[in-house]
mmCIF file of C-alpha atoms in Angstrom:
data_model
loop_
_atom_site.group_PDB
_atom_site.id
_atom_site.type_symbol
_atom_site.label_atom_id
_atom_site.label_comp_id
_atom_site.label_asym_id
_atom_site.label_seq_id
_atom_site.Cartn_x
_atom_site.Cartn_y
_atom_site.Cartn_z
ATOM 1 C CA MET A 1 35.881 -94.212 27.017
ATOM 2 C CA ARG A 2 34.944 -94.143 23.251
ATOM 3 C CA THR A 3 34.204 -91.576 20.556
ATOM 4 C CA TYR A 4 30.915 -90.806 19.056
ATOM 5 C CA LEU A 5 30.709 -89.032 15.659
ATOM 6 C CA HIS A 6 28.229 -86.512 14.379
ATOM 7 C CA ILE A 7 28.635 -86.356 10.670
ATOM 8 C CA HIS A 8 27.085 -83.328 8.931
ATOM 9 C CA LEU A 9 26.508 -84.214 5.471
ATOM 10 C CA ASN A 10 25.486 -80.708 4.244
ATOM 11 C CA ASN A 11 28.997 -79.400 4.657
ATOM 12 C CA HIS A 12 31.029 -82.678 5.220
ATOM 13 C CA THR A 13 32.199 -81.684 8.688
ATOM 14 C CA VAL A 14 32.355 -83.905 11.832
ATOM 15 C CA ASP A 15 31.830 -83.221 15.571
ATOM 16 C CA LYS A 16 33.178 -85.652 18.032
ATOM 17 C CA GLU A 17 32.092 -86.398 21.634
ATOM 18 C CA GLU A 18 33.542 -88.725 24.255
ATOM 19 C CA ARG A 19 31.238 -91.288 25.925
ATOM 20 C CA SER A 20 31.974 -93.232 29.115
ATOM 21 C CA GLY A 21 30.192 -94.991 31.889
ATOM 22 C CA GLU A 22 26.361 -94.993 31.673
ATOM 23 C CA ASP A 23 26.291 -93.196 28.441
ATOM 24 C CA LEU A 24 28.490 -95.879 26.851
ATOM 25 C CA VAL A 25 26.476 -98.802 28.218
ATOM 26 C CA LYS A 26 23.173 -97.212 27.181
ATOM 27 C CA ILE A 27 24.208 -97.072 23.400
ATOM 28 C CA GLY A 28 22.195 -98.991 21.012
ATOM 29 C CA ARG A 29 18.370 -99.259 20.980
ATOM 30 C CA TYR A 30 17.954 -97.023 24.026
ATOM 31 C CA TYR A 31 20.240 -94.271 22.646
ATOM 32 C CA ILE A 32 18.350 -94.400 19.336
ATOM 33 C CA ALA A 33 15.008 -93.960 20.831
ATOM 34 C CA LYS A 34 16.084 -91.328 23.399
ATOM 35 C CA THR A 35 17.913 -89.244 20.570
ATOM 36 C CA LEU A 36 14.913 -89.311 18.218
ATOM 37 C CA LEU A 37 12.575 -88.268 20.968
ATOM 38 C CA ASP A 38 14.852 -85.561 22.133
ATOM 39 C CA MET A 39 15.306 -84.214 18.669
ATOM 40 C CA GLY A 40 11.549 -84.002 18.054
ATOM 41 C CA VAL A 41 11.764 -86.298 15.117
ATOM 42 C CA ALA A 42 8.181 -87.197 15.421
ATOM 43 C CA THR A 43 7.207 -83.966 13.401
ATOM 44 C CA VAL A 44 9.788 -84.612 10.712
ATOM 45 C CA ASP A 45 9.107 -86.339 7.326
ATOM 46 C CA PRO A 46 11.037 -89.605 7.471
ATOM 47 C CA MET A 47 12.389 -88.911 3.917
ATOM 48 C CA ALA A 48 13.439 -85.420 4.812
ATOM 49 C CA ALA A 49 17.228 -84.638 5.419
ATOM 50 C CA GLU A 50 16.288 -83.609 8.987
ATOM 51 C CA ASN A 51 15.571 -87.274 9.921
ATOM 52 C CA PRO A 52 18.902 -88.370 11.419
ATOM 53 C CA LEU A 53 20.400 -91.882 10.599
ATOM 54 C CA ILE A 54 22.057 -93.541 13.580
ATOM 55 C CA PHE A 55 24.645 -96.331 13.555
ATOM 56 C CA SER A 56 25.320 -97.594 17.083
ATOM 57 C CA ALA A 57 27.716 -100.332 18.462
ATOM 58 C CA GLY A 58 27.794 -101.819 21.944
ATOM 59 C CA PRO A 59 30.437 -101.077 24.617
ATOM 60 C CA LEU A 60 32.297 -104.461 23.891
ATOM 61 C CA ALA A 61 32.402 -103.985 20.064
ATOM 62 C CA GLY A 62 35.746 -104.627 18.716
ATOM 63 C CA THR A 63 36.344 -107.536 20.944
ATOM 64 C CA SER A 64 35.668 -111.270 20.403
ATOM 65 C CA PHE A 65 32.887 -111.323 23.056
ATOM 66 C CA SER A 66 30.040 -113.328 21.569
ATOM 67 C CA ASN A 67 27.163 -111.243 20.124
ATOM 68 C CA ALA A 68 28.876 -107.940 21.074
ATOM 69 C CA ASN A 69 29.528 -106.737 17.622
ATOM 70 C CA ARG A 70 26.045 -106.235 16.185
ATOM 71 C CA THR A 71 25.148 -102.805 14.846
ATOM 72 C CA SER A 72 21.920 -100.927 15.438
ATOM 73 C CA VAL A 73 20.642 -98.686 12.893
ATOM 74 C CA GLY A 74 17.915 -96.133 13.773
ATOM 75 C CA CYS A 75 15.709 -93.316 12.423
ATOM 76 C CA LYS A 76 12.186 -92.256 11.970
ATOM 77 C CA SER A 77 10.853 -95.196 9.794
ATOM 78 C CA PRO A 78 9.438 -94.289 6.336
ATOM 79 C CA LEU A 79 7.397 -97.517 6.512
ATOM 80 C CA THR A 80 5.735 -96.984 9.975
ATOM 81 C CA GLY A 81 6.235 -93.298 10.823
ATOM 82 C CA GLY A 82 7.631 -94.407 14.177
ATOM 83 C CA ILE A 83 11.007 -94.960 15.913
ATOM 84 C CA LYS A 84 12.812 -97.828 14.082
ATOM 85 C CA GLU A 85 15.812 -99.692 15.302
ATOM 86 C CA ALA A 86 16.988 -102.232 12.674
ATOM 87 C CA ASN A 87 19.781 -104.620 13.951
ATOM 88 C CA GLY A 88 22.399 -106.396 11.880
ATOM 89 C CA GLY A 89 25.342 -108.672 12.322
ATOM 90 C CA GLY A 90 28.577 -108.862 10.394
ATOM 91 C CA THR A 91 31.903 -107.058 10.897
ATOM 92 C CA PHE A 92 30.773 -103.409 10.860
ATOM 93 C CA GLY A 93 30.138 -103.064 14.608
ATOM 94 C CA TYR A 94 33.536 -104.913 15.116
ATOM 95 C CA ALA A 95 35.266 -102.486 12.995
ATOM 96 C CA LEU A 96 33.735 -99.445 14.777
ATOM 97 C CA GLY A 97 34.892 -100.845 18.095
ATOM 98 C CA GLN A 98 38.351 -101.426 16.737
ATOM 99 C CA LEU A 99 38.410 -97.768 15.788
ATOM 100 C CA ASN A 100 37.316 -96.941 19.410
ATOM 101 C CA LEU A 101 34.091 -95.505 18.052
ATOM 102 C CA THR A 102 30.743 -96.326 19.760
ATOM 103 C CA GLY A 103 28.685 -95.023 16.860
ATOM 104 C CA LEU A 104 27.780 -92.281 14.504
ATOM 105 C CA THR A 105 24.861 -90.046 13.460
ATOM 106 C CA LEU A 106 24.407 -88.828 9.775
ATOM 107 C CA HIS A 107 22.774 -85.346 9.972
ATOM 108 C CA GLY A 108 21.378 -83.600 6.845
ATOM 109 C CA ALA A 109 21.966 -84.819 3.424
ATOM 110 C CA SER A 110 24.886 -84.557 0.974
ATOM 111 C CA ASP A 111 24.468 -82.560 -2.300
ATOM 112 C CA ASP A 112 26.525 -85.407 -4.075
ATOM 113 C CA TRP A 113 26.801 -89.225 -3.512
ATOM 114 C CA VAL A 114 29.564 -89.999 -1.071
ATOM 115 C CA VAL A 115 31.507 -92.794 0.477
ATOM 116 C CA ILE A 116 32.591 -91.935 4.039
ATOM 117 C CA HIS A 117 35.819 -93.541 4.943
ATOM 118 C CA LEU A 118 36.566 -93.748 8.707
ATOM 119 C CA ARG A 119 40.437 -94.432 8.811
ATOM 120 C CA LYS A 120 42.334 -96.080 11.497
ATOM 121 C CA ASP A 121 44.486 -92.881 12.064
ATOM 122 C CA GLY A 122 41.349 -91.047 13.076
ATOM 123 C CA GLY A 123 40.723 -89.148 9.710
ATOM 124 C CA ILE A 124 37.457 -89.236 7.916
ATOM 125 C CA ASP A 125 37.171 -88.780 4.257
ATOM 126 C CA PHE A 126 34.288 -88.020 2.062
ATOM 127 C CA ASP A 127 34.915 -89.623 -1.413
ATOM 128 C CA SER A 128 32.896 -89.550 -4.638
ATOM 129 C CA ALA A 129 30.529 -92.643 -4.811
ATOM 130 C CA ASP A 130 29.884 -92.209 -8.560
ATOM 131 C CA ALA A 131 31.727 -95.441 -9.510
ATOM 132 C CA TYR A 132 29.454 -97.549 -7.252
ATOM 133 C CA LEU A 133 26.074 -96.144 -8.022
ATOM 134 C CA GLY A 134 23.398 -98.360 -9.676
ATOM 135 C CA LYS A 135 25.353 -101.523 -9.013
ATOM 136 C CA GLY A 136 24.170 -104.534 -7.053
ATOM 137 C CA ASN A 137 25.567 -104.917 -3.514
ATOM 138 C CA TYR A 138 28.155 -107.616 -4.332
ATOM 139 C CA GLU A 139 29.467 -105.711 -7.249
ATOM 140 C CA ALA A 140 29.716 -102.468 -5.356
ATOM 141 C CA ALA A 141 31.318 -104.231 -2.446
ATOM 142 C CA ALA A 142 33.901 -105.798 -4.732
ATOM 143 C CA LEU A 143 34.809 -102.418 -6.277
ATOM 144 C CA LEU A 144 35.031 -100.746 -2.761
ATOM 145 C CA HIS A 145 37.549 -103.531 -1.664
ATOM 146 C CA GLU A 146 39.537 -102.688 -4.734
ATOM 147 C CA ARG A 147 39.740 -99.207 -3.556
ATOM 148 C CA TYR A 148 40.014 -99.445 0.066
ATOM 149 C CA GLY A 149 41.580 -102.844 0.498
ATOM 150 C CA LYS A 150 40.731 -105.956 2.404
ATOM 151 C CA LYS A 151 40.988 -104.792 5.926
ATOM 152 C CA VAL A 152 37.811 -102.686 6.012
ATOM 153 C CA SER A 153 34.249 -103.378 6.849
ATOM 154 C CA LEU A 154 31.301 -101.726 4.756
ATOM 155 C CA ALA A 155 27.882 -100.455 5.583
ATOM 156 C CA LEU A 156 26.258 -100.290 2.138
ATOM 157 C CA CYS A 157 23.258 -98.737 0.572
ATOM 158 C CA GLY A 158 22.024 -100.842 -2.285
ATOM 159 C CA PRO A 159 20.257 -99.837 -5.535
ATOM 160 C CA VAL A 160 16.829 -100.050 -3.935
ATOM 161 C CA GLY A 161 18.053 -97.547 -1.203
ATOM 162 C CA GLU A 162 19.497 -95.259 -3.879
ATOM 163 C CA TYR A 163 16.040 -94.749 -5.448
ATOM 164 C CA GLY A 164 14.313 -94.406 -2.210
ATOM 165 C CA GLY A 165 12.526 -97.915 -2.039
ATOM 166 C CA LEU A 166 10.859 -98.076 1.387
ATOM 167 C CA LEU A 167 11.869 -101.878 1.825
ATOM 168 C CA ALA A 168 15.668 -101.103 1.530
ATOM 169 C CA GLY A 169 17.959 -102.190 4.278
ATOM 170 C CA VAL A 170 21.596 -101.411 4.975
ATOM 171 C CA ALA A 171 24.056 -104.212 4.171
ATOM 172 C CA PHE A 172 27.044 -105.096 6.306
ATOM 173 C CA SER A 173 30.092 -107.087 5.355
ATOM 174 C CA ASP A 174 30.424 -110.609 6.792
ATOM 175 C CA THR A 175 33.678 -112.213 7.724
ATOM 176 C CA ASP A 176 34.190 -113.226 4.080
ATOM 177 C CA ARG A 177 33.717 -109.488 2.972
ATOM 178 C CA ARG A 178 30.441 -110.260 1.462
ATOM 179 C CA PRO A 179 27.657 -107.692 2.123
ATOM 180 C CA ALA A 180 25.450 -110.499 3.348
ATOM 181 C CA ARG A 181 24.355 -109.150 6.789
ATOM 182 C CA LEU A 182 21.380 -106.751 6.634
ATOM 183 C CA ALA A 183 19.797 -104.165 9.023
ATOM 184 C CA ALA A 184 16.673 -104.945 7.075
ATOM 185 C CA ARG A 185 13.605 -103.423 8.932
ATOM 186 C CA GLY A 186 11.784 -100.091 8.770
ATOM 187 C CA GLY A 187 13.315 -98.810 5.449
ATOM 188 C CA VAL A 188 16.605 -97.644 6.950
ATOM 189 C CA GLY A 189 18.273 -98.141 3.646
ATOM 190 C CA ALA A 190 15.931 -95.688 2.040
ATOM 191 C CA VAL A 191 16.965 -93.090 4.596
ATOM 192 C CA MET A 192 20.602 -93.795 3.959
ATOM 193 C CA GLY A 193 19.952 -93.341 0.256
ATOM 194 C CA ASN A 194 17.953 -90.077 0.683
ATOM 195 C CA LYS A 195 21.154 -88.784 2.380
ATOM 196 C CA ARG A 196 23.202 -89.760 -0.633
ATOM 197 C CA VAL A 197 25.570 -91.855 1.355
ATOM 198 C CA LYS A 198 26.407 -94.909 -0.866
ATOM 199 C CA ALA A 199 28.621 -96.534 1.728
ATOM 200 C CA ILE A 200 30.535 -96.229 4.969
ATOM 201 C CA VAL A 201 33.832 -97.803 5.022
ATOM 202 C CA ALA A 202 35.463 -98.559 8.342
ATOM 203 C CA ASP A 203 39.082 -99.746 8.648
ATOM 204 C CA LEU A 204 39.716 -102.778 10.585
ATOM 205 C CA ASP A 205 42.527 -102.339 13.069
ATOM 206 C CA LYS A 206 43.091 -103.993 16.319
ATOM 207 C CA MET A 207 41.274 -104.679 19.685
ATOM 208 C CA PRO A 208 40.467 -101.330 21.409
ATOM 209 C CA VAL A 209 42.131 -100.293 24.487
ATOM 210 C CA LEU A 210 40.459 -101.892 27.597
ATOM 211 C CA TYR A 211 40.549 -100.764 31.205
ATOM 212 C CA ASP A 212 41.340 -104.404 32.273
ATOM 213 C CA ARG A 213 42.160 -106.311 29.185
ATOM 214 C CA LYS A 214 43.095 -109.432 31.058
ATOM 215 C CA SER A 215 39.692 -109.730 32.809
ATOM 216 C CA VAL A 216 37.814 -109.025 29.772
ATOM 217 C CA LEU A 217 39.670 -111.768 27.754
ATOM 218 C CA GLN A 218 39.097 -114.041 30.659
ATOM 219 C CA ASP A 219 35.363 -113.400 30.530
ATOM 220 C CA VAL A 220 35.261 -113.823 26.816
ATOM 221 C CA ARG A 221 36.742 -117.282 27.095
ATOM 222 C CA GLY A 222 34.366 -118.114 29.972
ATOM 223 C CA TYR A 223 31.370 -116.989 28.148
ATOM 224 C CA ALA A 224 32.316 -118.831 25.022
ATOM 225 C CA LYS A 225 32.750 -122.059 27.034
ATOM 226 C CA LYS A 226 29.210 -121.704 28.536
ATOM 227 C CA LEU A 227 27.832 -121.333 24.950
ATOM 228 C CA GLN A 228 29.870 -124.318 23.760
ATOM 229 C CA ASP A 229 28.441 -126.387 26.623
ATOM 230 C CA ASP A 230 24.924 -125.423 26.100
ATOM 231 C CA PRO A 231 22.917 -128.216 24.210
ATOM 232 C CA VAL A 232 20.413 -125.783 22.816
ATOM 233 C CA VAL A 233 23.033 -123.433 21.423
ATOM 234 C CA MET A 234 25.304 -126.149 19.915
ATOM 235 C CA GLY A 235 22.491 -128.713 19.019
ATOM 236 C CA PHE A 236 19.916 -126.331 17.695
ATOM 237 C CA TYR A 237 21.339 -123.016 16.618
ATOM 238 C CA ASN A 238 24.791 -124.284 15.647
ATOM 239 C CA ALA A 239 23.463 -127.308 13.692
ATOM 240 C CA LEU A 240 20.524 -125.537 12.054
ATOM 241 C CA GLY A 241 21.179 -121.846 12.139
ATOM 242 C CA THR A 242 19.128 -118.819 13.086
ATOM 243 C CA MET A 243 16.289 -119.555 10.642
ATOM 244 C CA SER A 244 15.563 -122.692 12.679
ATOM 245 C CA MET A 245 13.616 -120.307 14.980
ATOM 246 C CA ALA A 246 11.019 -119.777 12.180
ATOM 247 C CA ASP A 247 9.354 -123.105 12.910
ATOM 248 C CA TYR A 248 9.307 -122.646 16.626
ATOM 249 C CA MET A 249 7.972 -119.065 16.524
ATOM 250 C CA ASN A 250 5.250 -120.321 14.076
ATOM 251 C CA TYR A 251 4.434 -122.968 16.631
ATOM 252 C CA VAL A 252 3.984 -120.512 19.340
ATOM 253 C CA GLY A 253 2.013 -117.960 17.322
ATOM 254 C CA GLY A 254 4.861 -115.475 17.074
ATOM 255 C CA LEU A 255 4.746 -114.972 13.344
ATOM 256 C CA PRO A 256 2.619 -111.944 12.087
ATOM 257 C CA VAL A 257 0.225 -114.065 9.871
ATOM 258 C CA ARG A 258 -3.518 -113.828 9.983
ATOM 259 C CA ASN A 259 -3.299 -110.889 12.338
ATOM 260 C CA PHE A 260 -1.602 -113.098 14.831
#
């Protein structure tokens, strides 16, 4: 069982709900799409306060299971007018999992720019973001780490998102505390900026409570061994990186050039 947060920016209050079973497994893209449909967001201006911004982490977030700590960010896209799920790596999903959180939704918009701090003791603070406004992601991240320490992960709205630039993404901390991982598609950073949320700071804590910890850790090791033994994973992705897929996708016609 994990907790989901509904953060109401208009009055800086938080509602919590517990998720388990199928509701926990279906978090992520499915939850984003279903929530936006159920809320009738199709009729909402994507840059209005009524457009929710959803951060969602998977059921194994907070563990060392490969690929389990990515973060889905969703809203009505200001670029396309449709449902958007932008996916990013880094440590933010890992931090949410360690806080026993499966995600959060930002409702409404704050009157003033804020930093939302998700504390490991369960508390949630709304701090002034004035000191970080107008600064590039790396400078802002360094200042945030000065304030909140090294054992945190950030979801950061950059200067383009601050002024509502529609190409803005949401930057996540990597393992070296750099805001170098991005949920980049669909203008999700513009929606975050429109809500006047400069950053969400999540404390890093410890692996969440698991129903059968021994079995989970055994499966983590087993899956890691399969990846290490796979020649494509180790000889292609590990050697050349994710961007090595660009040449292959171009070869099979998967890049959106010349109208496909």
